[in-house]
């Protein structure tokens, strides 16, 4: 044990230094989130650098008698009536919001806050995100507006006076342990259904704590050379407050409390409270201690087993949501948002028919409706694409309120281009995939665009690019024989020419290296030498053609050569892009078809089309078709519809 000597303690009575254990059924869910964003490390360094030049927040002077007087005799008890699940299910895919990522990384977020269990969303006067072990608030105003952001809808405490405010970022961390004690929450302190004491039970332990003789971890009385971390009270030399050694070491780690334990965790409000928990390896011994800004739990493992104590925060965020419900959503200053990934627009919150498939950076308007369905927040939204629009509901976890910027590409399913085309594609199932990049307007439209499909003769495009990269590295142009092979491979789709070039350039490894150099994934060359049975995703082919068109691969001379060959495809090798290109358009293309080993047909068409200032790049792939005509029909239908929609 360590003995903490606070500066001002109004001691009114003594209490025992150990308490009786309580039984519980299951162990607390570990509050660990994998922070994989490398930029956060740099941001954390910046925050620490700023902190060296920013005065640390003054420690809050806590009067246990004041806290105790507020809670003594309190009889209110509040059952868990809101359906929020544990962070292992609800927080796994919820990102740490942009407002809070820097603070989270620099202030021990993994240990003190744990996994996010709500997305960032707007409340009156600011923004909030609730984590398993707490909550962060970013006020957008001052005075009454800032107070409104801290209101949180808690009837017993309109604002959180004991918040931890970071002067560098403006972020406020809320001590959710206090409203849980005030409300007398009946949620178990170690997680739902654990059988351990509730927060209402823990409230009884918040009492004025007598100062005890200072003792070290072995129980011996310490002398005058007590380390400088202790705080003496006048007239009480060598006295202090008990904090378990493992918790004390935890709360003094610079990566967890960069502003010091007084500011980030606060003075203790209880002695260590002993309890037990059942786990797969036996009954674990636990100690819980409540501080002004946090509540910590020490898991000492199974008695007799060699184990290192594990310290984490109590799941106060989850308990708050289960007891008092989520803070009310306020959309008064949040009208626009952007999709953060593939997201289905549904007819109703969390249910109903899918009305559209939107993707990264797609802008939406919030139409005012909000709904919590279990632990998920849903927004009523309106979306609008170049050719279509609609209404529906989106999961709040899939939205950001920060604009990605004008240069960021916008992604969606084909719904935003044509609901009819989207319906046609969805009827074809997984054996068909398509991707379109409208380069003029920086928009992508996709359907199964990351599925792999047999390349057939479309593999001749990466073979050609790989070969020309090789000759460039050799500081030469293709010789006459090589030019013949390149021409017949592309214009006439000659397989023997493709085989010769494939072997000369180094086969599958060379093609894979070329794609890797461009940063394009999704092409799997056949390492058994059957280059036509290589697979590619439609999106990978679109990206390769985009790199060729935009000059990100090959020098100017070789790019002109490659595109010139793709513009001279003989007529019997053209379908899809070539047979449906808008009147007067210029196009560069390559088709492919082959019976697969299962005897069914694979067919594809991909290319670049330009007309009247509009450029788009398209790839349509299908396989497992009974006849080649089936594949041709799909390619022509999709390519033709795309051409009409983008150029009309």
CSV table of N, CA and C in Angstrom, one decimal, residues 363-435:
chain,number,residue,atom,x,y,z
A,363,UNK,N,-21.9,13.2,-49.4
A,363,UNK,CA,-22.5,14.2,-48.5
A,363,UNK,C,-24.0,13.9,-48.3
A,364,UNK,N,-24.5,14.1,-47.1
A,364,UNK,CA,-25.9,13.9,-46.8
A,364,UNK,C,-26.4,15.1,-46.0
A,365,UNK,N,-27.7,15.4,-46.1
A,365,UNK,CA,-28.3,16.4,-45.2
A,365,UNK,C,-29.1,15.7,-44.1
A,366,UNK,N,-29.0,16.2,-42.9
A,366,UNK,CA,-29.8,15.6,-41.8
A,366,UNK,C,-31.2,16.3,-41.8
A,367,UNK,N,-32.2,15.5,-41.9
A,367,UNK,CA,-33.5,16.1,-42.0
A,367,UNK,C,-34.3,16.2,-40.7
A,368,UNK,N,-33.6,15.9,-39.6
A,368,UNK,CA,-34.2,16.2,-38.3
A,368,UNK,C,-34.5,15.1,-37.4
A,369,UNK,N,-34.8,13.9,-38.0
A,369,UNK,CA,-35.2,12.8,-37.2
A,369,UNK,C,-34.0,12.0,-36.6
A,370,UNK,N,-34.1,11.6,-35.3
A,370,UNK,CA,-33.1,10.8,-34.7
A,370,UNK,C,-33.8,9.7,-33.9
A,371,UNK,N,-33.1,8.6,-33.8
A,371,UNK,CA,-33.7,7.4,-33.1
A,371,UNK,C,-32.6,6.5,-32.5
A,372,UNK,N,-32.7,6.2,-31.2
A,372,UNK,CA,-31.8,5.2,-30.7
A,372,UNK,C,-32.4,3.8,-30.8
A,373,UNK,N,-31.8,2.9,-31.4
A,373,UNK,CA,-32.2,1.5,-31.5
A,373,UNK,C,-31.2,0.7,-30.7
A,374,UNK,N,-31.5,0.3,-29.5
A,374,UNK,CA,-30.6,-0.4,-28.6
A,374,UNK,C,-29.4,0.6,-28.5
A,375,UNK,N,-28.2,0.1,-28.8
A,375,UNK,CA,-27.0,1.0,-28.6
A,375,UNK,C,-26.6,1.7,-29.9
A,376,UNK,N,-27.4,1.8,-30.9
A,376,UNK,CA,-27.1,2.5,-32.2
A,376,UNK,C,-28.0,3.7,-32.3
A,377,UNK,N,-27.3,4.8,-32.7
A,377,UNK,CA,-28.0,6.0,-33.0
A,377,UNK,C,-28.2,6.1,-34.5
A,378,UNK,N,-29.5,6.5,-34.9
A,378,UNK,CA,-29.8,6.6,-36.4
A,378,UNK,C,-30.3,8.0,-36.7
A,379,UNK,N,-29.9,8.5,-37.9
A,379,UNK,CA,-30.3,9.8,-38.3
A,379,UNK,C,-31.2,9.6,-39.6
A,380,UNK,N,-32.3,10.4,-39.6
A,380,UNK,CA,-33.0,10.6,-40.9
A,380,UNK,C,-32.2,11.5,-41.8
A,381,UNK,N,-32.0,11.0,-43.0
A,381,UNK,CA,-31.1,11.8,-43.9
A,381,UNK,C,-31.8,12.0,-45.3
A,382,UNK,N,-31.3,13.0,-46.1
A,382,UNK,CA,-31.6,13.1,-47.5
A,382,UNK,C,-30.3,13.1,-48.2
A,383,UNK,N,-30.3,12.3,-49.3
A,383,UNK,CA,-29.1,12.2,-50.1
A,383,UNK,C,-29.4,12.6,-51.5
A,384,UNK,N,-28.5,13.1,-52.3
A,384,UNK,CA,-28.7,13.5,-53.6
A,384,UNK,C,-27.4,13.2,-54.4
A,385,UNK,N,-27.6,12.5,-55.5
A,385,UNK,CA,-26.5,12.2,-56.5
A,385,UNK,C,-26.7,13.0,-57.7
A,386,UNK,N,-25.8,12.8,-58.7
A,386,UNK,CA,-26.0,13.6,-60.0
A,386,UNK,C,-27.3,13.3,-60.7
A,387,UNK,N,-27.8,12.1,-60.6
A,387,UNK,CA,-29.0,11.7,-61.4
A,387,UNK,C,-30.1,11.1,-60.5
A,388,UNK,N,-29.9,11.1,-59.2
A,388,UNK,CA,-31.0,10.5,-58.3
A,388,UNK,C,-30.8,11.0,-56.9
A,389,UNK,N,-31.9,10.9,-56.2
A,389,UNK,CA,-31.9,11.4,-54.8
A,389,UNK,C,-32.9,10.5,-54.0
A,390,UNK,N,-32.8,10.7,-52.7
A,390,UNK,CA,-33.8,9.9,-51.9
A,390,UNK,C,-33.6,10.2,-50.4
A,391,UNK,N,-34.5,9.6,-49.6
A,391,UNK,CA,-34.5,9.8,-48.1
A,391,UNK,C,-34.4,8.4,-47.5
A,392,UNK,N,-34.0,8.4,-46.2
A,392,UNK,CA,-33.9,7.2,-45.5
A,392,UNK,C,-33.2,7.4,-44.1
A,393,UNK,N,-32.7,6.3,-43.6
A,393,UNK,CA,-32.0,6.4,-42.3
A,393,UNK,C,-30.6,5.8,-42.4
A,394,UNK,N,-29.7,6.5,-41.7
A,394,UNK,CA,-28.3,6.0,-41.7
A,394,UNK,C,-27.8,5.9,-40.2
A,395,UNK,N,-27.0,4.9,-40.0
A,395,UNK,CA,-26.4,4.6,-38.7
A,395,UNK,C,-25.4,5.8,-38.5
A,396,UNK,N,-25.5,6.4,-37.3
A,396,UNK,CA,-24.7,7.6,-37.0
A,396,UNK,C,-23.2,7.2,-36.9
A,397,UNK,N,-22.9,5.9,-36.7
A,397,UNK,CA,-21.5,5.5,-36.6
A,397,UNK,C,-20.8,5.6,-38.0
A,398,UNK,N,-21.6,5.7,-39.1
A,398,UNK,CA,-21.1,5.8,-40.4
A,398,UNK,C,-21.0,7.2,-40.9
A,399,UNK,N,-21.2,8.2,-40.1
A,399,UNK,CA,-21.2,9.6,-40.5
A,399,UNK,C,-20.1,10.4,-39.8
A,400,UNK,N,-19.6,11.4,-40.5
A,400,UNK,CA,-18.7,12.4,-39.9
A,400,UNK,C,-19.3,13.8,-40.2
A,401,UNK,N,-19.1,14.7,-39.2
A,401,UNK,CA,-19.5,16.1,-39.4
A,401,UNK,C,-18.4,17.0,-39.9
A,402,UNK,N,-17.3,16.4,-40.2
A,402,UNK,CA,-16.1,17.1,-40.7
A,402,UNK,C,-16.0,16.9,-42.2
A,403,UNK,N,-16.0,18.0,-43.0
A,403,UNK,CA,-16.0,17.8,-44.5
A,403,UNK,C,-14.6,17.2,-44.9
A,404,UNK,N,-14.6,16.3,-45.8
A,404,UNK,CA,-13.4,15.7,-46.3
A,404,UNK,C,-12.6,16.6,-47.2
A,405,UNK,N,-13.2,17.8,-47.6
A,405,UNK,CA,-12.5,18.7,-48.5
A,405,UNK,C,-12.9,18.5,-50.0
A,406,UNK,N,-12.8,19.5,-50.8
A,406,UNK,CA,-13.3,19.5,-52.1
A,406,UNK,C,-12.5,18.5,-53.0
A,407,UNK,N,-11.3,18.1,-52.7
A,407,UNK,CA,-10.5,17.2,-53.5
A,407,UNK,C,-10.7,15.8,-53.2
A,408,UNK,N,-11.5,15.4,-52.2
A,408,UNK,CA,-11.7,14.0,-51.9
A,408,UNK,C,-12.7,13.4,-52.8
A,409,UNK,N,-12.4,12.2,-53.3
A,409,UNK,CA,-13.4,11.5,-54.2
A,409,UNK,C,-14.6,11.1,-53.4
A,410,UNK,N,-15.8,11.1,-54.1
A,410,UNK,CA,-17.0,10.7,-53.5
A,410,UNK,C,-17.4,9.3,-54.0
A,411,UNK,N,-17.8,8.4,-53.1
A,411,UNK,CA,-18.1,7.0,-53.5
A,411,UNK,C,-19.5,6.7,-53.2
A,412,UNK,N,-20.1,5.8,-54.0
A,412,UNK,CA,-21.4,5.3,-53.8
A,412,UNK,C,-21.7,4.1,-54.6
A,413,UNK,N,-22.8,3.4,-54.3
A,413,UNK,CA,-23.2,2.4,-55.2
A,413,UNK,C,-23.8,3.1,-56.5
A,414,UNK,N,-24.3,2.3,-57.4
A,414,UNK,CA,-24.9,2.8,-58.6
A,414,UNK,C,-26.2,3.5,-58.4
A,415,UNK,N,-26.7,3.4,-57.1
A,415,UNK,CA,-28.0,4.1,-56.8
A,415,UNK,C,-27.9,5.6,-57.1
A,416,UNK,N,-26.8,6.2,-56.8
A,416,UNK,CA,-26.7,7.7,-57.0
A,416,UNK,C,-26.6,8.1,-58.4
A,417,UNK,N,-26.3,7.1,-59.3
A,417,UNK,CA,-26.2,7.3,-60.7
A,417,UNK,C,-27.5,6.9,-61.4
A,418,UNK,N,-28.0,5.8,-61.0
A,418,UNK,CA,-29.3,5.3,-61.6
A,418,UNK,C,-29.9,4.2,-60.8
A,419,UNK,N,-31.0,4.4,-60.1
A,419,UNK,CA,-31.6,3.3,-59.3
A,419,UNK,C,-31.9,2.1,-60.2
A,420,UNK,N,-32.3,2.4,-61.5
A,420,UNK,CA,-32.6,1.3,-62.4
A,420,UNK,C,-31.4,0.4,-62.6
A,421,UNK,N,-30.3,1.1,-62.9
A,421,UNK,CA,-29.0,0.3,-63.1
A,421,UNK,C,-28.6,-0.4,-61.9
A,422,UNK,N,-28.8,0.2,-60.7
A,422,UNK,CA,-28.4,-0.4,-59.5
A,422,UNK,C,-29.3,-1.7,-59.3
A,423,UNK,N,-30.6,-1.6,-59.6
A,423,UNK,CA,-31.5,-2.7,-59.4
A,423,UNK,C,-31.1,-3.8,-60.4
A,424,UNK,N,-30.7,-3.5,-61.6
A,424,UNK,CA,-30.3,-4.5,-62.6
A,424,UNK,C,-29.1,-5.2,-62.1
A,425,UNK,N,-28.1,-4.5,-61.6
A,425,UNK,CA,-26.9,-5.2,-61.1
A,425,UNK,C,-27.1,-6.1,-59.9
A,426,UNK,N,-28.0,-5.6,-59.0
A,426,UNK,CA,-28.2,-6.4,-57.8
A,426,UNK,C,-28.9,-7.7,-58.1
A,427,UNK,N,-29.7,-7.7,-59.2
A,427,UNK,CA,-30.3,-8.9,-59.7
A,427,UNK,C,-29.3,-9.9,-60.2
A,428,UNK,N,-28.1,-9.5,-60.5
A,428,UNK,CA,-27.1,-10.5,-61.1
A,428,UNK,C,-26.3,-11.2,-60.0
A,429,UNK,N,-26.4,-10.7,-58.8
A,429,UNK,CA,-25.7,-11.4,-57.7
A,429,UNK,C,-24.2,-11.2,-57.8
A,430,UNK,N,-23.5,-12.1,-57.1
A,430,UNK,CA,-22.0,-12.0,-56.9
A,430,UNK,C,-21.2,-12.3,-58.1
A,431,UNK,N,-21.8,-12.9,-59.1
A,431,UNK,CA,-21.0,-13.3,-60.3
A,431,UNK,C,-20.7,-12.1,-61.2
A,432,UNK,N,-21.2,-10.9,-60.9
A,432,UNK,CA,-20.9,-9.7,-61.7
A,432,UNK,C,-20.4,-8.6,-60.8
A,433,UNK,N,-19.5,-7.9,-61.2
A,433,UNK,CA,-19.0,-6.7,-60.5
A,433,UNK,C,-18.7,-5.6,-61.5
A,434,UNK,N,-18.8,-4.4,-61.0
A,434,UNK,CA,-18.6,-3.2,-61.9
A,434,UNK,C,-18.0,-2.0,-61.1
A,435,UNK,N,-17.2,-1.2,-61.7
A,435,UNK,CA,-16.7,0.0,-61.1
A,435,UNK,C,-16.6,1.1,-62.2
